[in-house]
C-alpha positions in Angstrom: 0.0 0.0 0.0 3.0 2.3 -0.4 1.5 3.8 -3.5 -2.2 3.4 -2.8 -2.6 6.3 -0.4 -4.7 4.1 1.8 -4.0 2.6 5.2 -2.2 -0.7 5.3 -4.8 -3.3 6.4 -2.0 -5.5 7.9 -0.8 -2.8 10.2 -2.1 -2.3 13.8 -3.1 1.3 14.3 -4.7 1.0 17.8 -3.5 2.0 21.2 -1.0 0.0 23.1 -2.5 -3.1 24.8 -1.5 -3.4 28.5 -0.1 -6.9 29.1 2.5 -8.7 31.2 5.6 -10.5 29.9 3.9 -13.7 31.2 0.9 -12.9 29.0 3.0 -12.3 25.9 4.9 -15.6 26.4 1.7 -17.6 27.1 -0.5 -16.1 24.5 1.7 -14.8 21.7 -0.9 -15.0 18.9 -3.2 -12.7 20.9 -0.7 -9.9 20.7 1.2 -10.6 17.5 1.7 -7.5 15.3 0.2 -5.2 17.8 1.5 -2.3 20.0 2.0 -3.5 23.6 2.9 -2.0 26.9 4.4 -4.0 29.8 6.8 -3.5 32.7 10.0 -5.3 33.4 13.6 -5.0 34.6 16.6 -5.2 32.3 18.7 -8.2 33.2 21.2 -8.1 30.3 22.0 -6.0 27.2 23.7 -7.4 24.1 23.8 -6.3 20.5 21.2 -3.5 20.7 18.9 -6.0 22.5 17.7 -5.8 26.1 16.6 -8.9 27.9 13.8 -7.8 30.2 12.3 -9.9 33.0 9.3 -9.7 35.3 8.4 -11.8 38.3 4.9 -13.1 38.4 4.1 -12.6 42.1 1.2 -15.1 42.1 3.3 -18.1 41.0 6.9 -16.9 41.8 7.9 -17.6 38.2 10.1 -15.1 36.4 9.4 -14.5 32.7 11.7 -12.8 30.2 11.4 -11.3 26.8 13.8 -10.0 24.1 13.4 -6.3 23.4 15.3 -5.0 20.3 15.9 -1.3 20.6 18.1 -1.1 17.5 20.1 2.0 16.9 17.8 4.6 18.4 20.3 6.7 20.5 17.5 8.3 22.5 16.1 5.0 23.7 19.5 3.6 24.3 21.0 6.6 26.3 17.8 7.3 28.3 16.4 3.8 29.0 18.8 0.9 28.4 20.8 0.1 31.5 20.9 -3.2 33.4 18.9 -2.8 36.5 16.4 -0.2 35.1 12.8 -1.1 35.6 11.0 0.1 32.4 7.5 0.7 31.1 8.1 -0.6 27.6 5.9 0.2 24.6 6.7 -1.4 21.3 5.5 -3.7 18.5 5.2 -7.3 19.5 6.3 -9.4 16.5 7.6 -12.7 15.4 11.3 -12.4 14.4 11.7 -14.9 11.7 15.5 -14.9 11.6 15.7 -15.7 15.3 12.7 -17.9 15.4 11.3 -16.0 18.4 8.8 -13.4 19.4 10.3 -10.0 20.4 9.3 -6.4 21.0 10.8 -3.8 18.7 10.0 -0.3 17.4 10.6 1.5 20.7 10.4 5.3 21.0 11.6 7.8 23.6 10.1 11.2 23.6 12.5 13.7 25.2 10.0 16.5 25.5 7.4 14.2 27.1 9.2 11.2 28.6 5.9 9.5 29.6 4.3 9.7 26.2 1.6 7.1 25.7 3.6 5.4 22.9 7.0 5.9 24.5 9.3 3.7 26.7 10.4 5.2 30.0 12.3 4.4 33.2 10.1 3.6 36.3 12.9 2.8 38.7 16.7 2.6 38.7 19.2 0.1 40.4 16.7 -2.7 40.7 18.4 -6.0 41.6 17.8 -8.8 39.3 18.2 -12.3 40.8 18.9 -15.2 38.5 16.7 -18.2 38.3 18.7 -21.2 39.6 18.4 -24.1 37.1 19.8 -27.6 36.8 20.0 -30.1 33.9 16.5 -31.3 34.4 15.2 -27.7 34.0 17.1 -27.4 30.7 15.4 -30.4 29.2 11.9 -29.9 30.6 9.6 -29.7 27.6 6.3 -30.9 29.2 3.6 -28.1 29.4 2.6 -27.1 32.9 -0.3 -25.2 34.4 2.2 -23.4 36.5 3.6 -21.8 33.4 0.3 -21.1 31.6 0.7 -24.2 29.4 4.3 -23.5 28.6 7.1 -25.8 29.6 9.6 -24.6 32.2 12.2 -24.3 29.5 9.9 -22.1 27.4 9.0 -19.9 30.4 12.7 -19.4 31.2 13.6 -18.4 27.6 15.2 -14.8 27.6 15.3 -14.8 31.4 18.3 -14.5 33.7 19.4 -17.9 34.8 22.3 -19.4 36.8 23.2 -23.0 36.1 24.4 -25.3 38.8 25.8 -28.8 38.3 25.2 -28.7 34.6 27.2 -30.9 32.3 27.3 -29.9 28.6 27.9 -32.9 26.3 27.6 -31.0 23.0 26.9 -27.5 21.9 26.0 -25.7 18.7 26.6 -22.0 18.1 26.1 -19.8 15.1 
């Protein structure tokens, strides 16, 4: 529709949907290709990507999500620091090359830092505790009600984990 002058029927034009990271992980198709807002703490930053986690108080389970902020210097310099608790607003999408769902398309509005479509800092210096995992956790693929139908392994994806007594027999990297 670049040349039609009309609105793209495949683009979401609505307001950001309030959701938790748990909700995004458990029901990705409900939010795919929409603008979402959620809260979480940055556990790690690597290659213009923040790994944001949130503890579900009801179950004690920590969920994580990948947030690609790209090369936006305003977002990076004002929001992207490990230990910052953020209110994130961005597009929830399936990233084909990585075979994962992620949030991207973040904005930071310097003149109005809490803009309804912006990402902003809620709190600084928040401690992020790793999830302690063992070999059984790393191979757990059975869905569980505790994780909203996800396996423990799926629930932990993009979270901050610490491995104990883990023996790696073989590994593949790209």
